[in-house]
PDB file of C-alpha atoms in Angstrom:
ATOM      1  CA  MET A  28      20.393 -19.595  41.578  1.00 57.00           C
ATOM      2  CA  ARG A  29      18.655 -17.080  44.115  1.00 63.00           C
ATOM      3  CA  LYS A  30      17.018 -15.428  41.091  1.00 84.00           C
ATOM      4  CA  ALA A  31      15.986 -18.847  39.088  1.00 92.00           C
ATOM      5  CA  ALA A  32      12.539 -20.457  39.339  1.00 95.00           C
ATOM      6  CA  VAL A  33      11.222 -23.393  37.651  1.00 97.00           C
ATOM      7  CA  VAL A  34       7.620 -22.349  36.181  1.00 97.00           C
ATOM      8  CA  ALA A  35       5.091 -25.302  35.554  1.00 97.00           C
ATOM      9  CA  ILE A  36       2.362 -24.806  33.599  1.00 95.00           C
ATOM     10  CA  GLY A  37      -0.714 -27.012  33.981  1.00 86.00           C
ATOM     11  CA  GLY A  38      -1.835 -29.335  31.256  1.00 77.00           C
ATOM     12  CA  ASN A  39      -5.206 -27.493  30.900  1.00 69.00           C
ATOM     13  CA  ALA A  40      -3.685 -24.262  31.146  1.00 68.00           C
ATOM     14  CA  THR A  41      -2.233 -24.609  28.048  1.00 74.00           C
ATOM     15  CA  HIS A  42      -4.613 -27.099  26.728  1.00 79.00           C
ATOM     16  CA  PRO A  43      -8.353 -25.682  28.641  1.00 79.00           C
ATOM     17  CA  GLU A  44     -11.509 -27.428  28.482  1.00 77.00           C
ATOM     18  CA  ASN A  45     -13.377 -25.267  26.566  1.00 80.00           C
ATOM     19  CA  ILE A  46     -11.910 -25.641  23.064  1.00 85.00           C
ATOM     20  CA  ARG A  47     -11.659 -27.951  20.702  1.00 86.00           C
ATOM     21  CA  GLY A  48      -7.895 -28.371  20.364  1.00 85.00           C
ATOM     22  CA  THR A  49      -7.779 -26.508  16.600  1.00 92.00           C
ATOM     23  CA  THR A  50      -3.995 -25.634  16.502  1.00 92.00           C
ATOM     24  CA  GLU A  51      -4.850 -21.886  16.279  1.00 94.00           C
ATOM     25  CA  GLU A  52      -6.974 -22.441  19.449  1.00 93.00           C
ATOM     26  CA  GLN A  53      -3.760 -23.539  21.230  1.00 92.00           C
ATOM     27  CA  GLU A  54      -1.766 -20.577  19.489  1.00 94.00           C
ATOM     28  CA  ALA A  55      -4.335 -18.271  20.984  1.00 93.00           C
ATOM     29  CA  VAL A  56      -3.086 -20.280  24.341  1.00 92.00           C
ATOM     30  CA  ALA A  57      -0.030 -19.947  24.136  1.00 94.00           C
ATOM     31  CA  ASP A  58       0.214 -16.336  23.392  1.00 95.00           C
ATOM     32  CA  ALA A  59      -2.023 -15.920  26.486  1.00 93.00           C
ATOM     33  CA  ALA A  60       0.765 -17.890  28.525  1.00 94.00           C
ATOM     34  CA  ALA A  61       3.869 -15.969  27.074  1.00 95.00           C
ATOM     35  CA  LYS A  62       2.256 -13.007  27.719  1.00 95.00           C
ATOM     36  CA  ALA A  63       1.580 -14.020  31.360  1.00 94.00           C
ATOM     37  CA  LEU A  64       5.128 -15.331  31.580  1.00 95.00           C
ATOM     38  CA  LEU A  65       6.776 -12.562  30.278  1.00 96.00           C
ATOM     39  CA  PRO A  66       7.503 -10.329  33.329  1.00 94.00           C
ATOM     40  CA  LEU A  67       9.298 -13.423  35.365  1.00 94.00           C
ATOM     41  CA  ILE A  68      11.463 -13.663  32.213  1.00 94.00           C
ATOM     42  CA  ARG A  69      12.513 -10.023  32.946  1.00 91.00           C
ATOM     43  CA  THR A  70      12.952 -10.323  36.421  1.00 87.00           C
ATOM     44  CA  ARG A  71      14.793 -14.046  36.464  1.00 84.00           C
ATOM     45  CA  ASN A  72      17.923 -14.549  35.567  1.00 85.00           C
ATOM     46  CA  ARG A  73      17.325 -18.643  35.159  1.00 93.00           C
ATOM     47  CA  LEU A  74      13.627 -19.657  34.027  1.00 96.00           C
ATOM     48  CA  LEU A  75      12.906 -23.264  33.970  1.00 97.00           C
ATOM     49  CA  ILE A  76       9.830 -23.425  32.240  1.00 97.00           C
ATOM     50  CA  THR A  77       7.606 -27.252  32.224  1.00 97.00           C
ATOM     51  CA  HIS A  78       4.313 -27.850  30.938  1.00 96.00           C
ATOM     52  CA  GLY A  79       1.477 -30.774  31.359  1.00 93.00           C
ATOM     53  CA  ASN A  80       0.424 -32.884  28.362  1.00 91.00           C
ATOM     54  CA  GLY A  81      -2.453 -34.333  29.624  1.00 87.00           C
ATOM     55  CA  PRO A  82      -5.194 -33.238  27.194  1.00 87.00           C
ATOM     56  CA  VAL A  83      -3.048 -33.149  24.011  1.00 91.00           C
ATOM     57  CA  VAL A  84      -1.286 -36.871  24.632  1.00 91.00           C
ATOM     58  CA  GLY A  85      -4.889 -38.299  25.312  1.00 88.00           C
ATOM     59  CA  LYS A  86      -6.130 -36.929  21.928  1.00 90.00           C
ATOM     60  CA  ILE A  87      -3.080 -38.462  20.182  1.00 92.00           C
ATOM     61  CA  LEU A  88      -3.988 -41.642  21.792  1.00 89.00           C
ATOM     62  CA  LEU A  89      -7.697 -41.139  20.503  1.00 88.00           C
ATOM     63  CA  ARG A  90      -6.776 -40.067  17.153  1.00 91.00           C
ATOM     64  CA  MET A  91      -4.309 -43.645  17.182  1.00 89.00           C
ATOM     65  CA  MET A  92      -7.730 -45.681  18.248  1.00 86.00           C
ATOM     66  CA  LEU A  93      -9.669 -43.906  15.513  1.00 86.00           C
ATOM     67  CA  THR A  94      -7.261 -44.929  12.766  1.00 91.00           C
ATOM     68  CA  LYS A  95      -5.220 -48.121  13.843  1.00 86.00           C
ATOM     69  CA  GLU A  96      -6.982 -49.886  10.694  1.00 87.00           C
ATOM     70  CA  ALA A  97      -4.770 -47.506   8.987  1.00 94.00           C
ATOM     71  CA  VAL A  98      -1.358 -46.243  10.466  1.00 92.00           C
ATOM     72  CA  PRO A  99       0.086 -48.987  13.110  1.00 92.00           C
ATOM     73  CA  PRO A 100      -0.351 -47.090  16.737  1.00 90.00           C
ATOM     74  CA  MET A 101       3.118 -45.479  18.326  1.00 94.00           C
ATOM     75  CA  ARG A 102       3.743 -46.687  22.039  1.00 94.00           C
ATOM     76  CA  LEU A 103       2.676 -44.269  24.854  1.00 94.00           C
ATOM     77  CA  ASP A 104       6.178 -42.943  25.489  1.00 96.00           C
ATOM     78  CA  VAL A 105       6.529 -42.162  22.076  1.00 97.00           C
ATOM     79  CA  CYS A 106       3.426 -39.664  21.939  1.00 95.00           C
ATOM     80  CA  VAL A 107       4.710 -38.328  25.375  1.00 96.00           C
ATOM     81  CA  ALA A 108       7.490 -37.197  23.216  1.00 97.00           C
ATOM     82  CA  HIS A 109       5.562 -35.785  20.094  1.00 96.00           C
ATOM     83  CA  SER A 110       3.406 -34.188  22.867  1.00 95.00           C
ATOM     84  CA  GLN A 111       6.694 -32.682  24.112  1.00 96.00           C
ATOM     85  CA  GLY A 112       7.596 -31.934  20.721  1.00 95.00           C
ATOM     86  CA  GLY A 113       4.175 -29.762  19.768  1.00 94.00           C
ATOM     87  CA  ILE A 114       3.437 -27.517  22.781  1.00 95.00           C
ATOM     88  CA  GLY A 115       7.246 -26.899  22.925  1.00 95.00           C
ATOM     89  CA  TYR A 116       7.277 -25.779  19.644  1.00 96.00           C
ATOM     90  CA  LEU A 117       3.598 -23.632  20.155  1.00 95.00           C
ATOM     91  CA  LEU A 118       5.151 -22.493  23.233  1.00 95.00           C
ATOM     92  CA  ILE A 119       8.479 -21.118  21.881  1.00 96.00           C
ATOM     93  CA  GLN A 120       7.000 -19.385  18.995  1.00 96.00           C
ATOM     94  CA  SER A 121       4.742 -17.277  21.344  1.00 96.00           C
ATOM     95  CA  LEU A 122       7.694 -16.597  23.785  1.00 97.00           C
ATOM     96  CA  GLU A 123      10.158 -15.460  21.076  1.00 97.00           C
ATOM     97  CA  ASN A 124       6.868 -13.699  19.755  1.00 97.00           C
ATOM     98  CA  ALA A 125       6.243 -11.869  23.244  1.00 97.00           C
ATOM     99  CA  LEU A 126       9.971 -10.616  23.502  1.00 97.00           C
ATOM    100  CA  ARG A 127      10.153  -9.502  20.458  1.00 97.00           C
ATOM    101  CA  ARG A 128       7.487  -6.687  20.934  1.00 97.00           C
ATOM    102  CA  ALA A 129       8.762  -6.068  24.597  1.00 96.00           C
ATOM    103  CA  ARG A 130      12.205  -5.487  22.687  1.00 96.00           C
ATOM    104  CA  VAL A 131      13.889  -8.234  24.978  1.00 95.00           C
ATOM    105  CA  GLU A 132      16.637 -10.025  23.974  1.00 93.00           C
ATOM    106  CA  ARG A 133      16.406 -13.885  25.152  1.00 94.00           C
ATOM    107  CA  GLN A 134      17.083 -17.035  23.788  1.00 95.00           C
ATOM    108  CA  THR A 135      14.555 -19.913  24.025  1.00 96.00           C
ATOM    109  CA  ALA A 136      15.104 -23.692  23.828  1.00 97.00           C
ATOM    110  CA  CYS A 137      13.390 -26.587  23.852  1.00 97.00           C
ATOM    111  CA  VAL A 138      14.582 -30.371  25.245  1.00 97.00           C
ATOM    112  CA  VAL A 139      13.008 -33.364  24.869  1.00 96.00           C
ATOM    113  CA  THR A 140      13.669 -34.501  28.159  1.00 98.00           C
ATOM    114  CA  GLN A 141      13.810 -38.103  29.056  1.00 98.00           C
ATOM    115  CA  VAL A 142      13.213 -38.882  32.963  1.00 98.00           C
ATOM    116  CA  GLU A 143      14.146 -42.335  34.230  1.00 98.00           C
ATOM    117  CA  VAL A 144      11.280 -44.406  36.161  1.00 98.00           C
ATOM    118  CA  ASP A 145      11.894 -47.450  37.824  1.00 97.00           C
ATOM    119  CA  PRO A 146      10.629 -50.818  35.797  1.00 95.00           C
ATOM    120  CA  GLY A 147       9.378 -52.328  38.560  1.00 95.00           C
ATOM    121  CA  ASP A 148       7.511 -49.386  39.875  1.00 96.00           C
ATOM    122  CA  PRO A 149       3.934 -50.701  41.267  1.00 96.00           C
ATOM    123  CA  ALA A 150       2.337 -47.849  39.455  1.00 95.00           C
ATOM    124  CA  LEU A 151       2.814 -49.388  35.927  1.00 95.00           C
ATOM    125  CA  ARG A 152       0.642 -51.998  36.794  1.00 93.00           C
ATOM    126  CA  THR A 153      -2.058 -50.124  38.443  1.00 90.00           C
ATOM    127  CA  PRO A 154      -3.176 -47.379  35.951  1.00 90.00           C
ATOM    128  CA  THR A 155      -4.555 -43.986  38.002  1.00 86.00           C
ATOM    129  CA  LYS A 156      -3.472 -40.843  35.818  1.00 87.00           C
ATOM    130  CA  PRO A 157      -6.521 -39.345  33.885  1.00 86.00           C
ATOM    131  CA  ILE A 158      -5.342 -37.734  30.372  1.00 85.00           C
ATOM    132  CA  GLY A 159      -7.179 -36.457  27.157  1.00 82.00           C
ATOM    133  CA  PRO A 160     -10.940 -35.001  26.651  1.00 81.00           C
ATOM    134  CA  PHE A 161     -13.782 -35.939  29.185  1.00 84.00           C
ATOM    135  CA  PHE A 162     -16.641 -37.809  28.449  1.00 88.00           C
ATOM    136  CA  SER A 163     -19.939 -39.214  29.969  1.00 91.00           C
ATOM    137  CA  ALA A 164     -20.329 -42.423  31.960  1.00 91.00           C
ATOM    138  CA  GLU A 165     -22.143 -43.778  28.777  1.00 91.00           C
ATOM    139  CA  GLU A 166     -19.114 -43.182  26.410  1.00 89.00           C
ATOM    140  CA  ALA A 167     -16.578 -44.129  28.953  1.00 90.00           C
ATOM    141  CA  LYS A 168     -18.567 -47.657  28.485  1.00 92.00           C
ATOM    142  CA  ALA A 169     -18.177 -47.721  25.377  1.00 90.00           C
ATOM    143  CA  LEU A 170     -14.376 -46.982  24.974  1.00 87.00           C
ATOM    144  CA  GLU A 171     -14.074 -49.464  27.984  1.00 88.00           C
ATOM    145  CA  ALA A 172     -15.384 -51.794  25.547  1.00 88.00           C
ATOM    146  CA  LYS A 173     -12.806 -50.953  22.950  1.00 84.00           C
ATOM    147  CA  GLY A 174      -9.316 -51.803  25.723  1.00 83.00           C
ATOM    148  CA  TRP A 175      -9.280 -48.404  27.489  1.00 86.00           C
ATOM    149  CA  ARG A 176      -9.227 -48.176  31.053  1.00 89.00           C
ATOM    150  CA  MET A 177     -11.528 -45.512  32.322  1.00 90.00           C
ATOM    151  CA  MET A 178     -11.803 -43.378  35.737  1.00 89.00           C
ATOM    152  CA  GLU A 179     -14.351 -40.542  37.031  1.00 88.00           C
ATOM    153  CA  ASP A 180     -11.927 -37.348  37.069  1.00 82.00           C
ATOM    154  CA  ALA A 181     -12.858 -35.463  40.501  1.00 71.00           C
ATOM    155  CA  GLY A 182     -16.360 -35.081  39.539  1.00 77.00           C
ATOM    156  CA  ARG A 183     -15.953 -33.400  36.010  1.00 80.00           C
ATOM    157  CA  GLY A 184     -16.356 -36.695  33.885  1.00 88.00           C
ATOM    158  CA  TRP A 185     -14.231 -39.864  32.780  1.00 91.00           C
ATOM    159  CA  ARG A 186     -11.267 -40.085  31.205  1.00 88.00           C
ATOM    160  CA  HIS A 187      -8.598 -42.552  29.871  1.00 87.00           C
ATOM    161  CA  CYS A 188      -6.327 -43.371  32.806  1.00 91.00           C
ATOM    162  CA  VAL A 189      -2.596 -44.851  32.247  1.00 92.00           C
ATOM    163  CA  PRO A 190       0.556 -45.816  34.345  1.00 94.00           C
ATOM    164  CA  SER A 191       1.773 -42.925  35.975  1.00 95.00           C
ATOM    165  CA  PRO A 192       5.368 -43.897  37.902  1.00 96.00           C
ATOM    166  CA  GLU A 193       7.558 -41.898  40.011  1.00 97.00           C
ATOM    167  CA  PRO A 194      10.325 -39.783  38.125  1.00 98.00           C
ATOM    168  CA  ARG A 195      13.517 -40.419  39.812  1.00 97.00           C
ATOM    169  CA  LYS A 196      16.129 -38.893  37.802  1.00 97.00           C
ATOM    170  CA  VAL A 197      16.017 -36.167  34.654  1.00 98.00           C
ATOM    171  CA  ILE A 198      18.916 -38.015  32.004  1.00 96.00           C
ATOM    172  CA  ASN A 199      19.616 -34.484  30.228  1.00 94.00           C
ATOM    173  CA  LEU A 200      19.919 -32.755  33.291  1.00 96.00           C
ATOM    174  CA  GLY A 201      23.521 -31.804  32.187  1.00 96.00           C
ATOM    175  CA  VAL A 202      21.804 -29.640  28.712  1.00 97.00           C
ATOM    176  CA  ILE A 203      19.597 -27.981  30.953  1.00 98.00           C
ATOM    177  CA  ARG A 204      22.208 -27.029  33.156  1.00 97.00           C
ATOM    178  CA  ALA A 205      24.304 -25.549  30.631  1.00 97.00           C
ATOM    179  CA  LEU A 206      21.295 -23.877  28.416  1.00 97.00           C
ATOM    180  CA  LEU A 207      19.965 -21.802  31.492  1.00 96.00           C
ATOM    181  CA  ASP A 208      23.926 -20.896  32.711  1.00 94.00           C
ATOM    182  CA  ALA A 209      24.016 -19.387  29.311  1.00 95.00           C
ATOM    183  CA  GLY A 210      21.067 -17.271  30.025  1.00 93.00           C
ATOM    184  CA  VAL A 211      18.651 -19.108  27.691  1.00 96.00           C
ATOM    185  CA  LEU A 212      14.864 -19.675  28.521  1.00 97.00           C
ATOM    186  CA  VAL A 213      14.183 -23.589  28.440  1.00 98.00           C
ATOM    187  CA  ILE A 214      11.479 -25.332  28.477  1.00 98.00           C
ATOM    188  CA  ALA A 215      11.899 -29.181  29.515  1.00 98.00           C
ATOM    189  CA  GLY A 216      10.260 -31.782  31.092  1.00 97.00           C
ATOM    190  CA  GLY A 217       6.918 -31.683  29.076  1.00 95.00           C
ATOM    191  CA  GLY A 218       4.340 -33.800  30.391  1.00 95.00           C
ATOM    192  CA  GLY A 219       6.280 -35.017  32.957  1.00 96.00           C
ATOM    193  CA  GLY A 220       9.383 -36.160  30.735  1.00 97.00           C
ATOM    194  CA  ILE A 221       9.726 -39.728  28.386  1.00 98.00           C
ATOM    195  CA  PRO A 222       9.539 -42.103  30.812  1.00 98.00           C
ATOM    196  CA  VAL A 223      12.346 -44.278  30.062  1.00 98.00           C
ATOM    197  CA  ALA A 224      14.312 -47.462  32.256  1.00 98.00           C
ATOM    198  CA  ARG A 225      17.121 -49.734  31.409  1.00 97.00           C
ATOM    199  CA  ASN A 226      16.832 -52.960  29.947  1.00 95.00           C
ATOM    200  CA  LYS A 227      19.161 -55.825  30.914  1.00 94.00           C
ATOM    201  CA  ARG A 228      22.055 -54.888  28.353  1.00 96.00           C
ATOM    202  CA  GLY A 229      22.213 -51.530  30.218  1.00 95.00           C
ATOM    203  CA  ASP A 230      20.435 -49.679  27.231  1.00 97.00           C
ATOM    204  CA  TRP A 231      17.621 -47.198  27.511  1.00 97.00           C
ATOM    205  CA  VAL A 232      14.533 -47.971  26.540  1.00 98.00           C
ATOM    206  CA  GLY A 233      10.740 -46.301  26.392  1.00 97.00           C
ATOM    207  CA  VAL A 234       8.131 -46.939  29.294  1.00 97.00           C
ATOM    208  CA  GLU A 235       4.126 -46.770  28.279  1.00 95.00           C
ATOM    209  CA  ALA A 236       3.436 -44.446  30.708  1.00 95.00           C
ATOM    210  CA  VAL A 237       2.721 -40.837  31.623  1.00 95.00           C
ATOM    211  CA  ILE A 238       4.660 -39.308  34.569  1.00 96.00           C
ATOM    212  CA  ASP A 239       3.005 -36.420  36.276  1.00 95.00           C
ATOM    213  CA  LYS A 240       4.508 -33.354  35.630  1.00 96.00           C
ATOM    214  CA  ASP A 241       4.352 -31.453  38.694  1.00 96.00           C
ATOM    215  CA  LEU A 242       6.117 -34.078  40.585  1.00 97.00           C
ATOM    216  CA  THR A 243       8.962 -33.801  37.776  1.00 98.00           C
ATOM    217  CA  SER A 244       9.258 -30.083  38.267  1.00 98.00           C
ATOM    218  CA  ALA A 245       9.537 -30.614  41.847  1.00 98.00           C
ATOM    219  CA  LEU A 246      12.765 -33.091  40.934  1.00 98.00           C
ATOM    220  CA  LEU A 247      14.232 -30.586  38.107  1.00 98.00           C
ATOM    221  CA  ALA A 248      13.991 -27.815  40.822  1.00 97.00           C
ATOM    222  CA  ARG A 249      15.627 -30.293  43.166  1.00 97.00           C
ATOM    223  CA  SER A 250      18.055 -31.509  40.861  1.00 97.00           C
ATOM    224  CA  LEU A 251      19.011 -27.812  39.517  1.00 96.00           C
ATOM    225  CA  ASP A 252      18.850 -26.529  43.582  1.00 95.00           C
ATOM    226  CA  ILE A 253      16.792 -23.838  41.976  1.00 96.00           C
ATOM    227  CA  PRO A 254      14.825 -22.272  45.372  1.00 95.00           C
ATOM    228  CA  ASP A 255      11.221 -21.380  43.609  1.00 96.00           C
ATOM    229  CA  LEU A 256       8.753 -23.456  42.253  1.00 97.00           C
ATOM    230  CA  LEU A 257       5.994 -22.026  40.164  1.00 97.00           C
ATOM    231  CA  ILE A 258       2.855 -24.246  39.495  1.00 97.00           C
ATOM    232  CA  LEU A 259       0.255 -22.321  37.438  1.00 95.00           C
ATOM    233  CA  THR A 260      -2.850 -23.920  37.007  1.00 91.00           C
ATOM    234  CA  ALA A 261      -6.397 -22.434  36.109  1.00 86.00           C
ATOM    235  CA  VAL A 262      -7.150 -21.739  39.635  1.00 89.00           C
ATOM    236  CA  GLU A 263      -5.632 -18.953  41.942  1.00 92.00           C
ATOM    237  CA  ARG A 264      -5.309 -20.607  45.187  1.00 94.00           C
ATOM    238  CA  ILE A 265      -6.088 -23.847  46.460  1.00 94.00           C
ATOM    239  CA  ALA A 266      -8.756 -24.736  48.927  1.00 94.00           C
ATOM    240  CA  ILE A 267      -9.701 -26.870  51.521  1.00 95.00           C
ATOM    241  CA  ASP A 268     -13.168 -28.484  52.068  1.00 93.00           C
ATOM    242  CA  TYR A 269     -13.422 -27.574  48.096  1.00 89.00           C
ATOM    243  CA  ASP A 270     -17.203 -27.073  46.956  1.00 85.00           C
ATOM    244  CA  THR A 271     -18.624 -27.633  50.408  1.00 91.00           C
ATOM    245  CA  PRO A 272     -20.203 -24.649  52.634  1.00 93.00           C
ATOM    246  CA  ARG A 273     -16.815 -24.612  54.549  1.00 94.00           C
ATOM    247  CA  GLN A 274     -14.740 -24.249  51.829  1.00 94.00           C
ATOM    248  CA  ARG A 275     -11.519 -21.858  52.976  1.00 95.00           C
ATOM    249  CA  TYR A 276      -8.874 -20.964  50.167  1.00 95.00           C
ATOM    250  CA  LEU A 277      -5.123 -21.163  51.757  1.00 96.00           C
ATOM    251  CA  ASP A 278      -3.385 -17.930  51.034  1.00 96.00           C
ATOM    252  CA  ARG A 279      -0.204 -18.831  52.825  1.00 96.00           C
ATOM    253  CA  VAL A 280       0.417 -22.386  54.358  1.00 96.00           C
ATOM    254  CA  THR A 281       3.263 -23.818  56.539  1.00 97.00           C
ATOM    255  CA  ALA A 282       4.515 -27.298  54.561  1.00 96.00           C
ATOM    256  CA  SER A 283       3.250 -29.554  58.010  1.00 96.00           C
ATOM    257  CA  GLU A 284      -0.266 -28.034  57.606  1.00 97.00           C
ATOM    258  CA  LEU A 285      -0.350 -28.488  53.813  1.00 97.00           C
ATOM    259  CA  ARG A 286       0.718 -32.058  54.719  1.00 96.00           C
ATOM    260  CA  ALA A 287      -2.026 -32.492  57.201  1.00 96.00           C
ATOM    261  CA  HIS A 288      -4.902 -30.939  55.247  1.00 96.00           C
ATOM    262  CA  GLN A 289      -3.341 -33.834  52.456  1.00 96.00           C
ATOM    263  CA  ARG A 290      -3.815 -36.588  54.653  1.00 95.00           C
ATOM    264  CA  ALA A 291      -7.372 -36.105  55.768  1.00 94.00           C
ATOM    265  CA  GLY A 292      -8.507 -35.798  51.900  1.00 92.00           C
ATOM    266  CA  HIS A 293      -8.744 -32.429  50.598  1.00 94.00           C
ATOM    267  CA  PHE A 294      -7.035 -32.493  47.168  1.00 92.00           C
ATOM    268  CA  ALA A 295      -7.973 -34.553  44.312  1.00 82.00           C
ATOM    269  CA  LYS A 296      -5.860 -37.174  42.809  1.00 77.00           C
ATOM    270  CA  GLY A 297      -6.335 -35.969  39.294  1.00 69.00           C
ATOM    271  CA  SER A 298      -6.267 -32.333  39.882  1.00 78.00           C
ATOM    272  CA  MET A 299      -4.872 -30.326  42.884  1.00 90.00           C
ATOM    273  CA  GLY A 300      -3.141 -33.379  44.616  1.00 91.00           C
ATOM    274  CA  PRO A 301      -0.249 -33.480  42.419  1.00 92.00           C
ATOM    275  CA  LYS A 302       0.431 -30.012  42.974  1.00 95.00           C
ATOM    276  CA  VAL A 303       0.122 -30.299  46.253  1.00 96.00           C
ATOM    277  CA  GLU A 304       2.504 -33.210  46.589  1.00 97.00           C
ATOM    278  CA  ALA A 305       5.026 -31.507  44.431  1.00 97.00           C
ATOM    279  CA  ALA A 306       5.017 -28.178  46.865  1.00 97.00           C
ATOM    280  CA  LEU A 307       5.884 -30.069  49.711  1.00 98.00           C
ATOM    281  CA  ARG A 308       8.683 -32.350  47.943  1.00 97.00           C
ATOM    282  CA  HIS A 309      10.482 -29.270  46.981  1.00 97.00           C
ATOM    283  CA  LEU A 310      10.194 -27.701  50.524  1.00 97.00           C
ATOM    284  CA  ALA A 311      11.574 -31.061  51.738  1.00 96.00           C
ATOM    285  CA  GLY A 312      14.207 -30.859  49.097  1.00 95.00           C
ATOM    286  CA  GLY A 313      15.431 -27.867  50.458  1.00 94.00           C
ATOM    287  CA  GLY A 314      13.431 -25.128  48.308  1.00 95.00           C
ATOM    288  CA  ARG A 315      12.647 -21.925  49.661  1.00 94.00           C
ATOM    289  CA  ARG A 316       9.141 -21.533  48.807  1.00 94.00           C
ATOM    290  CA  ALA A 317       6.364 -23.096  46.006  1.00 97.00           C
ATOM    291  CA  ILE A 318       3.185 -21.434  45.043  1.00 98.00           C
ATOM    292  CA  ILE A 319       0.231 -22.675  43.423  1.00 97.00           C
ATOM    293  CA  GLY A 320      -1.267 -20.047  41.498  1.00 95.00           C
ATOM    294  CA  HIS A 321      -3.302 -18.938  38.451  1.00 94.00           C
ATOM    295  CA  LEU A 322      -1.228 -18.541  34.607  1.00 93.00           C
ATOM    296  CA  GLU A 323      -2.464 -15.118  34.147  1.00 92.00           C
ATOM    297  CA  ARG A 324      -2.100 -13.981  37.247  1.00 94.00           C
ATOM    298  CA  ALA A 325       1.788 -15.467  37.600  1.00 94.00           C
ATOM    299  CA  ALA A 326       4.007 -11.986  38.149  1.00 94.00           C
ATOM    300  CA  ALA A 327       1.629 -11.316  41.379  1.00 95.00           C
ATOM    301  CA  ALA A 328       2.047 -14.632  42.480  1.00 95.00           C
ATOM    302  CA  LEU A 329       5.437 -14.774  42.064  1.00 91.00           C
ATOM    303  CA  ALA A 330       5.620 -10.765  43.829  1.00 91.00           C
ATOM    304  CA  GLY A 331       3.369 -12.598  46.400  1.00 92.00           C
ATOM    305  CA  ALA A 332       0.198 -10.721  45.871  1.00 95.00           C
ATOM    306  CA  SER A 333      -1.562 -13.825  44.418  1.00 96.00           C
ATOM    307  CA  GLY A 334      -1.667 -17.946  44.524  1.00 96.00           C
ATOM    308  CA  THR A 335      -1.357 -19.974  47.674  1.00 97.00           C
ATOM    309  CA  HIS A 336       2.542 -19.830  49.119  1.00 97.00           C
ATOM    310  CA  VAL A 337       3.680 -23.004  50.755  1.00 97.00           C
ATOM    311  CA  VAL A 338       6.869 -22.725  52.899  1.00 95.00           C
ATOM    312  CA  ALA A 339       8.885 -24.566  55.561  1.00 94.00           C
ATOM    313  CA  ASP A 340       7.830 -24.329  59.278  1.00 90.00           C
TER     314      ASP A 340
END
């Protein structure tokens, strides 16, 4: 597994804020992602791609709110499954087109991934994960009157927020491992995975929540003994004292140094916070390195020429 990597693509990297979200726009974004990932595919014998779904699953919920009188709404776990399938389809199509043009023969697969959560997780009672589009304070107030819980997200506007429990176990791990061992380019854990739990009869049932995809990515890397975790987003490096005169970017940082910055409150919960926590968990679980960087600089980040590199002490 030394030539293996988990590559986590952020929800805002697959569906940036500056697009309306048409299929054609999402196809163009997926094509750009595939182009950025192609050098990694050439050099990594096992590559597992995860992706966020925050903007997309939020729009699915908004669509249901606007049509609920005509079409029965779906549970949130089913919405996550829908986002996995839709985003996975677009990524697979773009990756296969990029591979064909580059004359690289490699199969791709998307695994609809379930992730176990604790039904007693306190996070299920306290929604904290922002999803979907951004709204003004006035718009947020109107949406709250319709039953949505809104939160201000890192100074960028107001968003709908939902519960986000801890990922405990990836249910489809054996399938993912078999595909990786066969040389397949795998997309899994989309949107953090579909949250499920055992009921009193021992059956799996869906849980209405959205798991953080970076935490699930770290769990996948640890469970599969994959040494490198590459978290790709819309910024090239992380910074402390962000958006202040003291702002400083981090190129290489030890786990203990990054943990100290985290405890000092440098990383917002709705943006860089989960990525930092995932990087720290990856190192704590025996990972070789975690890298946080820009999607378009993926190859450079993995080569050490870009991104924030988190290493063991």
